């Protein structure tokens, strides 16, 4: 990748952050209209943390590397990832009591991992002035926390979307929901691919897949809440 191309790619998180704000607010407003639907609250939190992660990337591009910004990026992006969105799917598909139990486990795990991220020393020899990478963590074992959270997201967010698509495919009147869940699944998969690339040192791939993933997820969400005559919109 040329220097010019790399610099342009580094500005992609700015666009992603700007788009994440209205998306999170859109979901949150819907939650305020239906406060009993906790999956909407978790989805709003998920898009908000998604935006926090891309905001830290944008800040690093514009201002430069900062230790506090880095730790915020690692917790909101590399650690949390799609977990809040997955938790929304948990509340949508499982019994409320089961969802509550999984929430306690997930939040406890993330809190422990976050404390480790905050306390880890920084290997300043690995710091890049305008680029974020987990290699700067002095305690490299801290990076072992994120795969388990990512697996949780894969099972419930991606798996839930695929399962929903299969369920809706049997009824022609809910065909739009099949497309919606396919888009959401694709939107969830892309940042995961970017996260894998980041571990290999190609953080620019993450920037692009984050934007594409957000757009696909928003498209899928909009499609899922579309008003269709005589169709019960179970996701809304």
Short mmCIF file of C-alpha atoms in Angstrom, two decimals:
data_model
loop_
_atom_site.label_atom_id
_atom_site.label_comp_id
_atom_site.label_asym_id
_atom_site.label_seq_id
_atom_site.Cartn_x
_atom_site.Cartn_y
_atom_site.Cartn_z
CA UNK A 1 0.00 0.00 0.00
CA UNK A 2 1.43 3.35 -1.00
CA UNK A 3 1.90 6.21 1.44
CA UNK A 4 -0.93 8.20 -0.15
CA UNK A 5 -3.32 5.25 -0.09
CA UNK A 6 -2.44 4.45 3.51
CA UNK A 7 -3.06 8.03 4.63
CA UNK A 8 -6.47 8.07 2.94
CA UNK A 9 -7.45 4.77 4.54
CA UNK A 10 -6.51 6.15 7.95
CA UNK A 11 -9.28 8.75 7.56
CA UNK A 12 -12.00 6.13 7.03
CA UNK A 13 -12.76 5.84 10.80
CA UNK A 14 -13.83 9.50 10.79
CA UNK A 15 -16.60 8.66 8.34
CA UNK A 16 -17.56 5.56 10.33
CA UNK A 17 -17.79 7.57 13.56
CA UNK A 18 -19.99 10.22 11.97
CA UNK A 19 -22.38 7.56 10.66
CA UNK A 20 -22.46 5.62 13.94
CA UNK A 21 -23.95 8.56 15.85
CA UNK A 22 -27.30 8.82 14.00
CA UNK A 23 -27.55 5.03 13.77
CA UNK A 24 -27.16 4.61 17.56
CA UNK A 25 -29.65 7.42 18.20
CA UNK A 26 -32.15 5.87 15.80
CA UNK A 27 -32.11 2.58 17.69
CA UNK A 28 -32.16 4.30 21.09
CA UNK A 29 -35.20 6.37 20.15
CA UNK A 30 -36.98 3.18 19.18
CA UNK A 31 -36.03 1.68 22.54
CA UNK A 32 -37.48 4.73 24.34
CA UNK A 33 -40.76 4.08 22.52
CA UNK A 34 -40.65 0.42 23.59
CA UNK A 35 -38.61 0.25 26.87
CA UNK A 36 -39.58 -3.37 27.44
CA UNK A 37 -37.54 -4.40 24.40
CA UNK A 38 -34.10 -4.66 25.95
CA UNK A 39 -32.57 -5.96 22.74
CA UNK A 40 -32.94 -2.46 21.31
CA UNK A 41 -31.06 -0.97 24.26
CA UNK A 42 -28.19 -3.40 23.79
CA UNK A 43 -28.10 -2.73 20.06
CA UNK A 44 -27.95 1.00 20.73
CA UNK A 45 -25.09 0.42 23.19
CA UNK A 46 -23.37 -1.79 20.62
CA UNK A 47 -23.47 0.83 17.87
CA UNK A 48 -22.38 3.50 20.38
CA UNK A 49 -19.32 1.50 21.47
CA UNK A 50 -18.65 0.78 17.80
CA UNK A 51 -18.57 4.54 17.28
CA UNK A 52 -16.30 5.04 20.29
CA UNK A 53 -13.85 2.58 18.79
CA UNK A 54 -13.78 4.30 15.42
CA UNK A 55 -13.63 7.71 17.15
CA UNK A 56 -10.40 6.70 18.87
CA UNK A 57 -9.04 5.59 15.50
CA UNK A 58 -10.02 8.92 13.96
CA UNK A 59 -8.44 10.81 16.87
CA UNK A 60 -5.20 8.91 16.44
CA UNK A 61 -5.17 9.77 12.74
CA UNK A 62 -5.79 13.48 13.29
CA UNK A 63 -3.89 14.14 16.53
CA UNK A 64 -1.52 11.25 17.01
CA UNK A 65 -1.05 8.32 19.38
CA UNK A 66 -2.18 8.82 22.96
CA UNK A 67 -2.08 6.26 25.75
CA UNK A 68 -5.59 6.98 27.07
CA UNK A 69 -7.05 6.93 23.57
CA UNK A 70 -5.28 3.66 22.86
CA UNK A 71 -6.70 1.97 25.96
CA UNK A 72 -10.18 3.26 25.10
CA UNK A 73 -9.76 1.87 21.58
CA UNK A 74 -8.68 -1.52 22.81
CA UNK A 75 -11.56 -1.84 25.27
CA UNK A 76 -14.31 -0.49 23.00
CA UNK A 77 -13.10 -2.05 19.77
CA UNK A 78 -10.65 -4.91 20.12
CA UNK A 79 -12.15 -6.24 23.37
CA UNK A 80 -15.89 -5.50 23.20
CA UNK A 81 -16.24 -5.80 19.45
CA UNK A 82 -19.71 -7.04 18.58
CA UNK A 83 -20.51 -8.32 22.09
CA UNK A 84 -23.17 -5.68 22.95
CA UNK A 85 -24.89 -6.30 19.61
CA UNK A 86 -24.73 -10.03 20.30
CA UNK A 87 -26.27 -9.44 23.72
CA UNK A 88 -29.16 -7.69 22.01
CA UNK A 89 -29.74 -10.83 19.98
CA UNK A 90 -29.57 -12.87 23.19
CA UNK A 91 -32.46 -10.82 24.63
CA UNK A 92 -34.35 -11.17 21.37
CA UNK A 93 -34.04 -14.93 20.98
CA UNK A 94 -33.65 -16.40 24.48
CA UNK A 95 -35.72 -16.30 27.64
CA UNK A 96 -35.36 -13.13 29.68
CA UNK A 97 -33.90 -14.96 32.69
CA UNK A 98 -31.30 -16.73 30.56
CA UNK A 99 -30.39 -13.43 28.93
CA UNK A 100 -29.94 -11.82 32.35
CA UNK A 101 -27.57 -14.60 33.44
CA UNK A 102 -25.51 -14.28 30.26
CA UNK A 103 -25.41 -10.51 30.77
CA UNK A 104 -23.87 -10.91 34.23
CA UNK A 105 -21.26 -13.33 32.87
CA UNK A 106 -20.41 -11.15 29.87
CA UNK A 107 -20.21 -7.89 31.82
CA UNK A 108 -18.08 -9.51 34.54
CA UNK A 109 -15.68 -10.95 31.98
CA UNK A 110 -15.36 -7.66 30.11
CA UNK A 111 -14.77 -5.73 33.35
CA UNK A 112 -11.93 -8.07 34.34
CA UNK A 113 -10.39 -7.82 30.88
CA UNK A 114 -10.77 -4.03 30.87
CA UNK A 115 -8.95 -3.73 34.19
CA UNK A 116 -6.09 -5.76 32.72
CA UNK A 117 -5.98 -3.45 29.69
CA UNK A 118 -5.90 -0.36 31.90
CA UNK A 119 -3.16 -1.74 34.16
CA UNK A 120 -0.94 -3.16 31.41
CA UNK A 121 2.33 -1.28 30.87
CA UNK A 122 2.98 0.11 27.40
CA UNK A 123 5.85 -0.99 25.16
CA UNK A 124 6.61 2.41 23.65
CA UNK A 125 9.05 0.87 21.19
CA UNK A 126 6.00 -0.58 19.40
CA UNK A 127 4.06 2.70 19.24
CA UNK A 128 3.23 4.08 15.79
CA UNK A 129 2.49 7.82 15.79
CA UNK A 130 -0.76 7.54 13.83
CA UNK A 131 -1.70 3.88 14.06
CA UNK A 132 -3.30 1.70 16.73
CA UNK A 133 -2.21 -1.86 17.42
CA UNK A 134 -2.39 -4.26 20.36
CA UNK A 135 1.32 -4.95 20.00
CA UNK A 136 2.04 -1.96 22.26
CA UNK A 137 0.58 -3.77 25.29
CA UNK A 138 3.38 -4.78 27.62
CA UNK A 139 1.26 -7.65 28.90
CA UNK A 140 0.65 -9.47 25.66
CA UNK A 141 -1.41 -12.09 27.48
CA UNK A 142 -4.13 -9.46 27.81
CA UNK A 143 -4.84 -9.94 24.11
CA UNK A 144 -6.03 -13.46 24.88
CA UNK A 145 -9.23 -12.05 26.39
CA UNK A 146 -10.67 -10.80 23.10
CA UNK A 147 -11.03 -14.12 21.20
CA UNK A 148 -13.56 -15.38 23.75
CA UNK A 149 -15.67 -12.23 23.44
CA UNK A 150 -15.40 -12.47 19.66
CA UNK A 151 -16.56 -16.09 19.80
CA UNK A 152 -19.56 -15.00 21.88
CA UNK A 153 -20.40 -12.44 19.20
CA UNK A 154 -20.03 -15.01 16.43
CA UNK A 155 -22.36 -17.47 18.15
CA UNK A 156 -25.14 -15.07 19.04
CA UNK A 157 -24.88 -12.16 16.61
CA UNK A 158 -23.85 -13.92 13.43
CA UNK A 159 -25.40 -17.26 14.35
CA UNK A 160 -28.61 -15.58 15.48
CA UNK A 161 -28.89 -13.61 12.26
CA UNK A 162 -28.34 -16.71 10.14
CA UNK A 163 -30.86 -18.71 12.17
CA UNK A 164 -33.44 -15.93 11.85
CA UNK A 165 -32.86 -15.76 8.09
CA UNK A 166 -33.52 -19.49 7.81
CA UNK A 167 -36.70 -19.21 9.87
CA UNK A 168 -38.09 -16.34 7.81
CA UNK A 169 -37.20 -17.96 4.48
CA UNK A 170 -40.16 -20.34 4.75
CA UNK A 171 -42.69 -17.50 4.52
CA UNK A 172 -42.73 -15.33 1.36
CA UNK A 173 -44.34 -12.47 3.30
CA UNK A 174 -41.24 -12.19 5.51
CA UNK A 175 -38.71 -12.47 2.71
CA UNK A 176 -37.47 -8.96 3.49
CA UNK A 177 -36.40 -10.23 6.91
CA UNK A 178 -34.28 -12.90 5.28
CA UNK A 179 -32.38 -10.20 3.41
CA UNK A 180 -32.19 -8.07 6.56
CA UNK A 181 -30.61 -10.84 8.62
CA UNK A 182 -28.19 -11.76 5.85
CA UNK A 183 -27.05 -8.13 5.74
CA UNK A 184 -26.68 -8.00 9.53
CA UNK A 185 -24.68 -11.24 9.53
CA UNK A 186 -22.39 -9.90 6.79
CA UNK A 187 -22.03 -6.62 8.66
CA UNK A 188 -20.96 -8.50 11.77
CA UNK A 189 -18.50 -10.74 9.94
CA UNK A 190 -16.56 -7.96 8.22
CA UNK A 191 -15.13 -6.26 11.35
CA UNK A 192 -14.12 -9.70 12.59
CA UNK A 193 -12.09 -10.16 9.42
CA UNK A 194 -10.58 -6.74 10.01
CA UNK A 195 -9.74 -7.65 13.59
CA UNK A 196 -7.89 -10.74 12.39
CA UNK A 197 -5.96 -8.60 9.92
CA UNK A 198 -5.08 -6.20 12.75
CA UNK A 199 -3.48 -9.04 14.69
CA UNK A 200 -1.32 -9.63 11.60
CA UNK A 201 -0.31 -5.97 11.50
CA UNK A 202 -2.76 -4.70 8.86
CA UNK A 203 -4.93 -2.33 10.90
CA UNK A 204 -5.99 -0.49 7.72
CA UNK A 205 -8.08 -3.51 6.76
CA UNK A 206 -10.01 -3.07 10.01
CA UNK A 207 -10.79 0.56 9.18
CA UNK A 208 -12.36 -0.38 5.85
CA UNK A 209 -14.27 -3.41 7.15
CA UNK A 210 -15.64 -1.39 10.08
CA UNK A 211 -17.21 1.12 7.71
CA UNK A 212 -18.58 -1.55 5.39
CA UNK A 213 -19.87 -3.54 8.36
CA UNK A 214 -21.67 -0.54 9.84
CA UNK A 215 -23.34 0.28 6.53
CA UNK A 216 -24.52 -3.30 6.00
CA UNK A 217 -25.81 -3.55 9.57
CA UNK A 218 -27.71 -0.27 9.25
CA UNK A 219 -29.18 -1.38 5.95
CA UNK A 220 -30.23 -4.68 7.51
CA UNK A 221 -31.75 -2.95 10.53
CA UNK A 222 -33.72 -0.53 8.36
CA UNK A 223 -34.99 -3.42 6.26
CA UNK A 224 -35.99 -5.41 9.35
CA UNK A 225 -38.14 -2.61 10.78
CA UNK A 226 -39.75 -1.74 7.46
CA UNK A 227 -43.52 -1.57 7.68
CA UNK A 228 -45.10 -4.36 5.67
CA UNK A 229 -48.91 -4.77 5.60
CA UNK A 230 -50.24 -7.79 7.50
CA UNK A 231 -46.76 -8.83 8.64
CA UNK A 232 -45.87 -8.91 12.32
CA UNK A 233 -42.44 -7.30 12.71
CA UNK A 234 -40.96 -9.40 15.48
CA UNK A 235 -37.64 -7.60 15.50
CA UNK A 236 -39.22 -4.25 16.35
#
